[in-house]
PDB file of C-alpha atoms in Angstrom:
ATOM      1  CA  UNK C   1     -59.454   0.722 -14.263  1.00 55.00           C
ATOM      2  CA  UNK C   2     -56.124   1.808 -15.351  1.00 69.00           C
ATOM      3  CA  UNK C   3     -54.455  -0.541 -13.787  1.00 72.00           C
ATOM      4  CA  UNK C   4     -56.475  -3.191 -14.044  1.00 77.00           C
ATOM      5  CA  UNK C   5     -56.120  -3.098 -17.631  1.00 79.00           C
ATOM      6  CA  UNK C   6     -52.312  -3.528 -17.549  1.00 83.00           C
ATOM      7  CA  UNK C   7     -52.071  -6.140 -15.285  1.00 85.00           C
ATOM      8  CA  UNK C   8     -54.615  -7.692 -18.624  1.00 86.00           C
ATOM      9  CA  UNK C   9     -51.974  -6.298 -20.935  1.00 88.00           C
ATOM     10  CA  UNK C  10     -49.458  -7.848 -18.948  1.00 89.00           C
ATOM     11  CA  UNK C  11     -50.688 -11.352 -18.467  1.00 90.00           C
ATOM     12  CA  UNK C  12     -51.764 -11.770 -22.602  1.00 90.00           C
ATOM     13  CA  UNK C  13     -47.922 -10.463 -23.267  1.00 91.00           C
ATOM     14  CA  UNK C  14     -46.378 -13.204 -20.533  1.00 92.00           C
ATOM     15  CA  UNK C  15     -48.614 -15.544 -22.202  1.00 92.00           C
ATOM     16  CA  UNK C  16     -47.262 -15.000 -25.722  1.00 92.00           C
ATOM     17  CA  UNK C  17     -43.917 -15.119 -24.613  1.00 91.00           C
ATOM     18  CA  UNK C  18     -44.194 -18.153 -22.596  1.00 91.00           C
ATOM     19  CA  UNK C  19     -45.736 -19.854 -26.146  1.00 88.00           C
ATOM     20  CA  UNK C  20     -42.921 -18.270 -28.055  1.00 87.00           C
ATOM     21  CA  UNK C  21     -40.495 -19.466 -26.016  1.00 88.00           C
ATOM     22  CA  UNK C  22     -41.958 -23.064 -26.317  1.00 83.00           C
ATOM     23  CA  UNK C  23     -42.450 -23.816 -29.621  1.00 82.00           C
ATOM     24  CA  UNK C  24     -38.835 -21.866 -30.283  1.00 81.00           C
ATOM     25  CA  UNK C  25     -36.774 -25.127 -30.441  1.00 76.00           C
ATOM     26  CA  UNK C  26     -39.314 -26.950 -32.682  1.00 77.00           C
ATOM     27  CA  UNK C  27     -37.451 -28.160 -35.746  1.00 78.00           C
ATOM     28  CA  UNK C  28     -40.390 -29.100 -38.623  1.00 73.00           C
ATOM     29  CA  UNK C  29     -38.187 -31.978 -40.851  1.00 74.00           C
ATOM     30  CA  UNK C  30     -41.630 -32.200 -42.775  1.00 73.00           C
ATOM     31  CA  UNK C  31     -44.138 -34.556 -43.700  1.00 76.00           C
ATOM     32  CA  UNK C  32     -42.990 -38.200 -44.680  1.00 76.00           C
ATOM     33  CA  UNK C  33     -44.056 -39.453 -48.271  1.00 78.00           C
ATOM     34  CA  UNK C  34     -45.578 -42.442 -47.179  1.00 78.00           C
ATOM     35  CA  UNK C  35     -47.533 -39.906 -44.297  1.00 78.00           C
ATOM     36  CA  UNK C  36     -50.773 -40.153 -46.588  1.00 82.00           C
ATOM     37  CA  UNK C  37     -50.859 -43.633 -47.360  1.00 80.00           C
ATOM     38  CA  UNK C  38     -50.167 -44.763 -43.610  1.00 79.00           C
ATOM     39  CA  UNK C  39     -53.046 -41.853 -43.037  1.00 83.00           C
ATOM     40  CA  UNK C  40     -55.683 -44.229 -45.361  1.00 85.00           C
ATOM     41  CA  UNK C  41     -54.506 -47.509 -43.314  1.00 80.00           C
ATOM     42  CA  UNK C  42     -55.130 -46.130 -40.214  1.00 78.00           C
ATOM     43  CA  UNK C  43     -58.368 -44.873 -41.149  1.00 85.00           C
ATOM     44  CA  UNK C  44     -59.263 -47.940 -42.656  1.00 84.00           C
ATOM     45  CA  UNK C  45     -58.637 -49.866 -39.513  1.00 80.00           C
ATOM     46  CA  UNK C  46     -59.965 -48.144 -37.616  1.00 79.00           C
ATOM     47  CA  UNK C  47     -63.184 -47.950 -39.587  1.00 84.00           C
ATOM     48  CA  UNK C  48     -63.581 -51.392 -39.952  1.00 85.00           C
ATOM     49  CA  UNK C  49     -62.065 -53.060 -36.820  1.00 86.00           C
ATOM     50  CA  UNK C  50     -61.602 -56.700 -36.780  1.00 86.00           C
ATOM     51  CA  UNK C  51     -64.707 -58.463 -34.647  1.00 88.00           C
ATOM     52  CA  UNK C  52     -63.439 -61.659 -34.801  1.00 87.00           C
ATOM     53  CA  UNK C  53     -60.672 -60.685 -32.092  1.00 87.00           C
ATOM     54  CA  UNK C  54     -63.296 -59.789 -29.786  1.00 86.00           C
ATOM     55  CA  UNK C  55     -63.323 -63.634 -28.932  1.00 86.00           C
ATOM     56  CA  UNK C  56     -60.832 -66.128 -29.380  1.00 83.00           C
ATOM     57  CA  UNK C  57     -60.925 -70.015 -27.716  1.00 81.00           C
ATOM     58  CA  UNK C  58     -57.583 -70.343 -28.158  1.00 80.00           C
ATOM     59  CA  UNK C  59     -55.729 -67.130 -27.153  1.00 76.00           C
ATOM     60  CA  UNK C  60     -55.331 -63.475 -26.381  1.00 80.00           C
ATOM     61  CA  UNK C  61     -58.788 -61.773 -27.263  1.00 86.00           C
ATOM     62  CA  UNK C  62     -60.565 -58.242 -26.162  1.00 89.00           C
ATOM     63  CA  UNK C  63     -62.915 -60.003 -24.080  1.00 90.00           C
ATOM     64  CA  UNK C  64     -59.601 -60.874 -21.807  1.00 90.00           C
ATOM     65  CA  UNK C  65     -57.663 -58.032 -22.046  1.00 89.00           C
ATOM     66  CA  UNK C  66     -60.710 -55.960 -20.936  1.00 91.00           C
ATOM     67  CA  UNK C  67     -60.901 -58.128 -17.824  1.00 92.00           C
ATOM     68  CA  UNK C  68     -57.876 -58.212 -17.340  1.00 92.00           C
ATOM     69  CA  UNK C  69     -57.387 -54.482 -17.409  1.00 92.00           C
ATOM     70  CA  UNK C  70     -60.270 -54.273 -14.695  1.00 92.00           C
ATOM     71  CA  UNK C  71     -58.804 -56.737 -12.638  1.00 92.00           C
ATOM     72  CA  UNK C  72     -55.464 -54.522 -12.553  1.00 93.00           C
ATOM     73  CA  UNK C  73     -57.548 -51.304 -11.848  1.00 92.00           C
ATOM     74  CA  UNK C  74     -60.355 -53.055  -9.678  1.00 93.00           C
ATOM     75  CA  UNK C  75     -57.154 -54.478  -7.379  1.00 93.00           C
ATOM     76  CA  UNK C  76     -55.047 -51.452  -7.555  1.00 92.00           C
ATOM     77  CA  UNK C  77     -57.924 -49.099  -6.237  1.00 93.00           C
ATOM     78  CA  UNK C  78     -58.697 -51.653  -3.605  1.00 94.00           C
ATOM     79  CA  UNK C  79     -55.119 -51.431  -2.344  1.00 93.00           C
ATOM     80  CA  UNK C  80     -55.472 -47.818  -2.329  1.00 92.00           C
ATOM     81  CA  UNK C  81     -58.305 -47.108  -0.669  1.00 92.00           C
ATOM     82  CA  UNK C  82     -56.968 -49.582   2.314  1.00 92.00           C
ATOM     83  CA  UNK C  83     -53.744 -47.940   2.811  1.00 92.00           C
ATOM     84  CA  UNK C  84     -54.221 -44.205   1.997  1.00 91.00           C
ATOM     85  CA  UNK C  85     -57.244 -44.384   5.143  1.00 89.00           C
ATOM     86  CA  UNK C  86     -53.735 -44.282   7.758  1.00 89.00           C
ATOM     87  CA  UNK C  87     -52.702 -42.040   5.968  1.00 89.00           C
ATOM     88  CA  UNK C  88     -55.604 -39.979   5.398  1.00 88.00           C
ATOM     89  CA  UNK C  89     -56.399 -39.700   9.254  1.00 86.00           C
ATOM     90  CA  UNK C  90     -52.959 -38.352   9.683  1.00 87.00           C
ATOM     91  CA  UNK C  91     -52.996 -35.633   6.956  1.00 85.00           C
ATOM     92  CA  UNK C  92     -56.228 -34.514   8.706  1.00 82.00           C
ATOM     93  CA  UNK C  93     -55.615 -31.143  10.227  1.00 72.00           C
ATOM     94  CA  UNK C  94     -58.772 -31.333  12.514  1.00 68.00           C
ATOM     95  CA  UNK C  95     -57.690 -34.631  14.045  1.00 63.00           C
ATOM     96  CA  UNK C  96     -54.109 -33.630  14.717  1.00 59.00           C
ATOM     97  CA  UNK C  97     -53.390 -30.712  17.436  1.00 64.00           C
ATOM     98  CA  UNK C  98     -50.056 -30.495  16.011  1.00 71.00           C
ATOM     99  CA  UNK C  99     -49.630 -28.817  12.419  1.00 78.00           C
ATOM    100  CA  UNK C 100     -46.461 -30.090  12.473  1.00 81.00           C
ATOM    101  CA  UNK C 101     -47.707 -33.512  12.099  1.00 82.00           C
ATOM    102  CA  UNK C 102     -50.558 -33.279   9.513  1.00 83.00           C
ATOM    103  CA  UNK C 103     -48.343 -30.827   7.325  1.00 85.00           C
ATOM    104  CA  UNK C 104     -46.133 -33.736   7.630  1.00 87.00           C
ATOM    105  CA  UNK C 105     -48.632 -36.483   6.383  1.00 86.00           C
ATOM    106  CA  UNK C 106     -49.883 -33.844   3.775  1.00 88.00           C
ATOM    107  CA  UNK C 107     -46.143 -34.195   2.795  1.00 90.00           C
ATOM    108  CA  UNK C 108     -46.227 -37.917   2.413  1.00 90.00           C
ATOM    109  CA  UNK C 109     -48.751 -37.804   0.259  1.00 90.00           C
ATOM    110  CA  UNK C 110     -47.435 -35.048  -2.117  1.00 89.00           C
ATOM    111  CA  UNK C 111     -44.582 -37.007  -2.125  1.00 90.00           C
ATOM    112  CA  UNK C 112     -46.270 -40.276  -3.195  1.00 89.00           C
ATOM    113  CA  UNK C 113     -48.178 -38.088  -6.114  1.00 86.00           C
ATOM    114  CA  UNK C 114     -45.415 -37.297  -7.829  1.00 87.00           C
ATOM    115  CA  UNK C 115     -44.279 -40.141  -9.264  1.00 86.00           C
ATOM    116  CA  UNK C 116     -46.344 -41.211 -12.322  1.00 87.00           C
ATOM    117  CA  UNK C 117     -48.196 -44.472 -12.654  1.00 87.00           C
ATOM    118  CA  UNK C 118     -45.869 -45.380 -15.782  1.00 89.00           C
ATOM    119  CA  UNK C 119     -42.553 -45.035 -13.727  1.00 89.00           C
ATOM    120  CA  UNK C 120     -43.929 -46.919 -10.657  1.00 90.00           C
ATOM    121  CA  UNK C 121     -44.943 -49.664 -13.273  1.00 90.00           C
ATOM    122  CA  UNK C 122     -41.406 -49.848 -14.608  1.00 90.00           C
ATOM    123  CA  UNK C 123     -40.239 -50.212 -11.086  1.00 90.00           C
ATOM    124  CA  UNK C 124     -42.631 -52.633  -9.896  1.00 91.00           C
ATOM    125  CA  UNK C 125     -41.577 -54.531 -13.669  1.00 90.00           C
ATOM    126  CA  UNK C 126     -38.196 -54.878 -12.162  1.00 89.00           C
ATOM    127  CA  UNK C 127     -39.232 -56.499  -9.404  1.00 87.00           C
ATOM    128  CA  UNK C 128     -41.501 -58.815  -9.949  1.00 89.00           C
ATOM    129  CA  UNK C 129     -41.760 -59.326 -13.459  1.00 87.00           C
ATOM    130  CA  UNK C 130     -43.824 -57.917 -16.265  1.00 87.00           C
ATOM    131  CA  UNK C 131     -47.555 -58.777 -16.013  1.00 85.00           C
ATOM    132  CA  UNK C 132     -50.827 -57.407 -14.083  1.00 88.00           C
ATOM    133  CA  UNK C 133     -49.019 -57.658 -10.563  1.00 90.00           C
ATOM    134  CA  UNK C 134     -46.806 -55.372 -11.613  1.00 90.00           C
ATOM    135  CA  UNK C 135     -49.232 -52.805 -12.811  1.00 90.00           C
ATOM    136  CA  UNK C 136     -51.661 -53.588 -10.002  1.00 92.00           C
ATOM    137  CA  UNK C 137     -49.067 -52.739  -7.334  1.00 92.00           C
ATOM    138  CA  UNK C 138     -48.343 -49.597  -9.535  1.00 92.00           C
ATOM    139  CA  UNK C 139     -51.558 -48.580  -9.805  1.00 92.00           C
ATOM    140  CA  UNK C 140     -51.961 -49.017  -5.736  1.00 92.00           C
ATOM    141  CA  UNK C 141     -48.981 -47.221  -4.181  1.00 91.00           C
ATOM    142  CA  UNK C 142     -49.570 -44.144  -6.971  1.00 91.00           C
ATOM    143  CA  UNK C 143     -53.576 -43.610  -5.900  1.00 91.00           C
ATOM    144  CA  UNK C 144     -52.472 -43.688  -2.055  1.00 92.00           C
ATOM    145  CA  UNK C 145     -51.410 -39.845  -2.543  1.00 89.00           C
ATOM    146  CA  UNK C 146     -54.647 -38.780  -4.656  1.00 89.00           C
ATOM    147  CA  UNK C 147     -56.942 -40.738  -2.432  1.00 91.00           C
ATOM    148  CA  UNK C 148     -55.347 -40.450   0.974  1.00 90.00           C
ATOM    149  CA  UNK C 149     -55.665 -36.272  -0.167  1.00 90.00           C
ATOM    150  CA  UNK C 150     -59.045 -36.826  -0.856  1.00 90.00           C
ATOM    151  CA  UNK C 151     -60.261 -38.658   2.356  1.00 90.00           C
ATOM    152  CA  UNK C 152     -58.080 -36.188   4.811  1.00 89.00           C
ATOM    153  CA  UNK C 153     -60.560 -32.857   3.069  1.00 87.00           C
ATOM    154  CA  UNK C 154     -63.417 -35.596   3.963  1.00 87.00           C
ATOM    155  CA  UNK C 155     -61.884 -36.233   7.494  1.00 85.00           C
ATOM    156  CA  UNK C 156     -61.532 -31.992   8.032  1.00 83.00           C
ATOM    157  CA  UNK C 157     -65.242 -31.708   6.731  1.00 83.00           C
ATOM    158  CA  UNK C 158     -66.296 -33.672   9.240  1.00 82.00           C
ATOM    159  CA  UNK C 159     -68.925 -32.230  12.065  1.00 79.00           C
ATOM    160  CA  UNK C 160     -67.133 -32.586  15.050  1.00 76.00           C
ATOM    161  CA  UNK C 161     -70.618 -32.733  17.662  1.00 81.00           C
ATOM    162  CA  UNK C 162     -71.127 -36.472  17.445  1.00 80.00           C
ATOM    163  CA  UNK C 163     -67.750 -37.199  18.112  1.00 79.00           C
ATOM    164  CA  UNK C 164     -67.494 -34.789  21.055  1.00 79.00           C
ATOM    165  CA  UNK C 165     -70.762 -35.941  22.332  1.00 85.00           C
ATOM    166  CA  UNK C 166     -69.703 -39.587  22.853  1.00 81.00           C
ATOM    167  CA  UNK C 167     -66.244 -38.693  24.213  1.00 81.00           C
ATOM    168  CA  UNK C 168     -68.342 -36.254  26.971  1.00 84.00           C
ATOM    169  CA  UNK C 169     -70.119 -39.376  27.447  1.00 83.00           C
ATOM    170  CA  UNK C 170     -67.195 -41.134  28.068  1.00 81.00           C
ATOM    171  CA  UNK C 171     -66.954 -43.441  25.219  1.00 80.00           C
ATOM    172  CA  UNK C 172     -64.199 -45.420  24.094  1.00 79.00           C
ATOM    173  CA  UNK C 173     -61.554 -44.445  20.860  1.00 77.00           C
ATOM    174  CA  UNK C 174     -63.426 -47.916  19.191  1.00 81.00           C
ATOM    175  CA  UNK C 175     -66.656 -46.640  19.659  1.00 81.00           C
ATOM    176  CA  UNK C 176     -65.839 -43.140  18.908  1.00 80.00           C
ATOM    177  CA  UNK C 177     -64.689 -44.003  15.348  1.00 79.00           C
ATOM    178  CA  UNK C 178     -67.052 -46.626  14.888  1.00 82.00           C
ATOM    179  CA  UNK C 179     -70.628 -44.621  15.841  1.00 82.00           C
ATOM    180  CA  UNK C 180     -69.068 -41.078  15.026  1.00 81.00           C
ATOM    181  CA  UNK C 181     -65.949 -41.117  12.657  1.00 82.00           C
ATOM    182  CA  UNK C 182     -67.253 -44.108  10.214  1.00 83.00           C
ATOM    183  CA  UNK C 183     -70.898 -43.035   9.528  1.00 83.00           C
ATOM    184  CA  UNK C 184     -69.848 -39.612   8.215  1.00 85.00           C
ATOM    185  CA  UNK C 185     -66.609 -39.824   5.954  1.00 86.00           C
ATOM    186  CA  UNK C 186     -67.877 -44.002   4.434  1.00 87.00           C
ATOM    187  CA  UNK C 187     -69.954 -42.171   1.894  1.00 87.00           C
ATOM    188  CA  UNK C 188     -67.237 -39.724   0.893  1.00 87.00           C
ATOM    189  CA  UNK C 189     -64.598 -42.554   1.044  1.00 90.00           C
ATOM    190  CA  UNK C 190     -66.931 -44.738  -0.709  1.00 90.00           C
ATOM    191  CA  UNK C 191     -67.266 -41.826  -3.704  1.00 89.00           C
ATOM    192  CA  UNK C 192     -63.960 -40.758  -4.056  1.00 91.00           C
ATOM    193  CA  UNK C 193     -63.147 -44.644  -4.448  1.00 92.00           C
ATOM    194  CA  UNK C 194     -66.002 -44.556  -7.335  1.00 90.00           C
ATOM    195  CA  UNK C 195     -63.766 -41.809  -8.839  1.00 89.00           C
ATOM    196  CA  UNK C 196     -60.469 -43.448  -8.358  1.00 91.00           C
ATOM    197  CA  UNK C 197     -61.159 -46.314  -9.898  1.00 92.00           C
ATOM    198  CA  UNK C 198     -62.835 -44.600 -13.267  1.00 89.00           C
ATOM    199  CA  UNK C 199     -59.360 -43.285 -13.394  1.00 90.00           C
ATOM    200  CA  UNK C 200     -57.232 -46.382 -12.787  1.00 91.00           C
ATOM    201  CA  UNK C 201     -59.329 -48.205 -15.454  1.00 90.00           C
ATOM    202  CA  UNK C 202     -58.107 -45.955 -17.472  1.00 88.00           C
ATOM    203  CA  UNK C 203     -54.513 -46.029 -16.456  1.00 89.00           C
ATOM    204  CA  UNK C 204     -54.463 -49.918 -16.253  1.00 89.00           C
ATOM    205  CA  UNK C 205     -55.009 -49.338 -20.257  1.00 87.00           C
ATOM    206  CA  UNK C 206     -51.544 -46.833 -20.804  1.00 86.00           C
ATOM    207  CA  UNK C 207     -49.783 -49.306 -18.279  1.00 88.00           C
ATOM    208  CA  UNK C 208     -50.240 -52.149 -20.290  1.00 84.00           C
ATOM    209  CA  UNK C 209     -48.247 -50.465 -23.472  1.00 84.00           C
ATOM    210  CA  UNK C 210     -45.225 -50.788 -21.165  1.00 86.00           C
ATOM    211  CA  UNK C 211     -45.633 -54.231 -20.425  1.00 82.00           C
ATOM    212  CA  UNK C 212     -47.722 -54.099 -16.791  1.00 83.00           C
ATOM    213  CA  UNK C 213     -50.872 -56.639 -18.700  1.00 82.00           C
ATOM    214  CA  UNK C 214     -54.276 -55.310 -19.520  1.00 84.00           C
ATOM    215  CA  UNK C 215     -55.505 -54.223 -22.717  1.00 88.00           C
ATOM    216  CA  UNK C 216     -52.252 -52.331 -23.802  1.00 86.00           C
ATOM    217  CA  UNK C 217     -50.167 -55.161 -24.485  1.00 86.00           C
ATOM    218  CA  UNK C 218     -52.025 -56.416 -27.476  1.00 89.00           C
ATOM    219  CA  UNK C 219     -52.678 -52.391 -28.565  1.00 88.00           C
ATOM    220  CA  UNK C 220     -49.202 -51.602 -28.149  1.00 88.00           C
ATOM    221  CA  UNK C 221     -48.491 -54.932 -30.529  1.00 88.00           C
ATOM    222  CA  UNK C 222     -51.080 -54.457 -33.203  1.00 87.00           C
ATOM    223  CA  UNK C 223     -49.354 -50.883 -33.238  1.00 85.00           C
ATOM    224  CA  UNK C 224     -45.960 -52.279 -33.980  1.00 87.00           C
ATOM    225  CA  UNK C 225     -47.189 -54.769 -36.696  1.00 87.00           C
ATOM    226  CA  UNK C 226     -49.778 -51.965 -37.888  1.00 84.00           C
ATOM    227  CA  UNK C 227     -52.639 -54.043 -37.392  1.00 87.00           C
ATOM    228  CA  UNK C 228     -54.778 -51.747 -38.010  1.00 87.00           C
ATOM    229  CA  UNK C 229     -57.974 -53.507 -37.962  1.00 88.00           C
ATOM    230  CA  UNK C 230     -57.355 -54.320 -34.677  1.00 88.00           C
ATOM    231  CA  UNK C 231     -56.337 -51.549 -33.703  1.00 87.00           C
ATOM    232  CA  UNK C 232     -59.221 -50.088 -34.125  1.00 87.00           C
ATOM    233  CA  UNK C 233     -61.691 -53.041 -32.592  1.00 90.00           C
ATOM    234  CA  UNK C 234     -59.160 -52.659 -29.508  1.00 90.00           C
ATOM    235  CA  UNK C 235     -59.501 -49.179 -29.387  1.00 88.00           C
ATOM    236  CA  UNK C 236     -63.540 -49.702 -29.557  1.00 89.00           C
ATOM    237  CA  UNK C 237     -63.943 -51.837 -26.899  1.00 90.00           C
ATOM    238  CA  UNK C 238     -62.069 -49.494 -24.380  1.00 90.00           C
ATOM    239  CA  UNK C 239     -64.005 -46.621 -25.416  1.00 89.00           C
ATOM    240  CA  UNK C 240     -67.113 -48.341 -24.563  1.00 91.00           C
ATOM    241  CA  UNK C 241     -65.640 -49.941 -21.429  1.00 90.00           C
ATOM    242  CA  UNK C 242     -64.638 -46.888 -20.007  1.00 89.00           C
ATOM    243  CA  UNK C 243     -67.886 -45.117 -21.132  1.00 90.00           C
ATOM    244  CA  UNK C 244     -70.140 -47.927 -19.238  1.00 91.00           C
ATOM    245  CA  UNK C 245     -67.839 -47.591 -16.303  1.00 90.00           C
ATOM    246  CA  UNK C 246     -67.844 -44.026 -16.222  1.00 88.00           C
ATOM    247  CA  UNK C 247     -72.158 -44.403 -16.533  1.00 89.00           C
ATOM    248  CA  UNK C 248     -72.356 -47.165 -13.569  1.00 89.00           C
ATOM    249  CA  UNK C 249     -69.413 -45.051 -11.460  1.00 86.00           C
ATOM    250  CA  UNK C 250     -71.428 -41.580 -11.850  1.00 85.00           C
ATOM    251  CA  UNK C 251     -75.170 -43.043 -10.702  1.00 87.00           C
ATOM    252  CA  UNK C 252     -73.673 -44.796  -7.356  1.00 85.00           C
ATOM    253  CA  UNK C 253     -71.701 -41.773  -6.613  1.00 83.00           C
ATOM    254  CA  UNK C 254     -74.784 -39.720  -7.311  1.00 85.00           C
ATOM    255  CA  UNK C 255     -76.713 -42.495  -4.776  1.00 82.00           C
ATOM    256  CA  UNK C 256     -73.732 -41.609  -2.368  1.00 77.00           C
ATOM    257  CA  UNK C 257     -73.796 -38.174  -2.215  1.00 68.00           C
TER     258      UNK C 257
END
């Protein structure tokens, strides 16, 4: 009990100290004079949003910067889920007799992981432009770690009878993976590609403030004129797009599992 209660003791004081130690360097300059009057703007925006951007004949509205923002994530979790399936299979410890190798594809994909969706969209921007390529392509390469991860725990979970049933049978690798391998891990693949691309929508929105299209563009402009109005009908219609997306996403994973 003793000691038990001072490895408690122990981890509040580390705790403390690691807070102390971060908020040591904060300088407070203070609060602007126009703070509360940009306060009651925002506020006021926000509160009454401006519903005649939702659609525009001529131009840029929410209606196409929505799309558009699904089109980046809808494409970039398509990419994805193609090329992290390699990748996947690899990483799998059960389907590799070498640990050598699947550490080695577990690698890869820690590897991939760590660079953020934001700094593969400014890369991508260099090289081919600003626009929803760009954060498409972004939005692929960075969910090949997180989803190839995912589908190698689905490939490990995977009963191994059927698979050495049809090889004692003297099946073919084709037929193996398409009568054994596919049936199990398509609903988990199928799932964690549900999940995926709940997140990407919402990436596809942060990408945009950089310049990689979707929704974020306009945001990230009404922000810099202080449009607040729109703002705030911008910032509507991607809280009910990723709420509906989140509500369609969670029933056919539910159906899947």
């Amino acid at each position: 009990m003793n000691r038990n209660r001072w490895l408690r003791w122990l981890i509040v004081i580390a705790l403390v100290l690691i807070y102390v130690w971060t908020f040591w360097d904060i300088r407070f300059s203070g609060i602007k004079q126009t703070a509360g009057k940009i306060t009651r703007s925002i506020i006021q925006g926000i509160f009454s949003p401006d519903w005649d951007y939702v659609y525009l004949p001529d131009g840029e509205d929410l209606l196409r910067g929505l799309l558009d923002t699904l089109a980046i994530a809808a494409l970039g979790t398509f990419i994805s889920a193609v090329l992290c399936i390699p990748f996947a299979f690899w990483a799998a410890a059960s389907r590799n007799k070498s640990k050598a190798l699947s550490g080695a594809g577990k690698f890869v994909l820690s590897f991939i992981r760590t660079f953020p969706e934001i700094v593969m969209a400014l890369l991508f921007i260099k090289a081919v432009g600003p626009g929803s390529f760009a954060g498409a392509l972004a939005l692929g390469l960075h969910s090949i770690g997180m989803l190839g991860k995912l589908f190698s725990e689905e490939v490990e979970n995977m009963d191994a009878g059927p698979t050495e049933a049809l090889i004692a049978t003297g099946a073919s690798r084709l037929q193996v993976l398409w009568f054994a391998v596919i049936p199990q891990v398509l609903p988990g693949f199928l799932s964690y590609t549900l999940y995926r691309f709940e997140i990407n929508v919402r990436s596809a929105t942060i990408l945009g403030i950089i310049g990689a299209g979707g929704i974020g563009t306009p945001l990230i402009f009404a922000l810099t004129t202080r449009h607040w109005d729109r703002v705030g009908i911008i910032l509507l219609g991607i809280i009910v797009t990723v709420t509906l997306i989140d509500l369609i996403s969670g029933y056919f994973r539910r159906k899947l599992a």
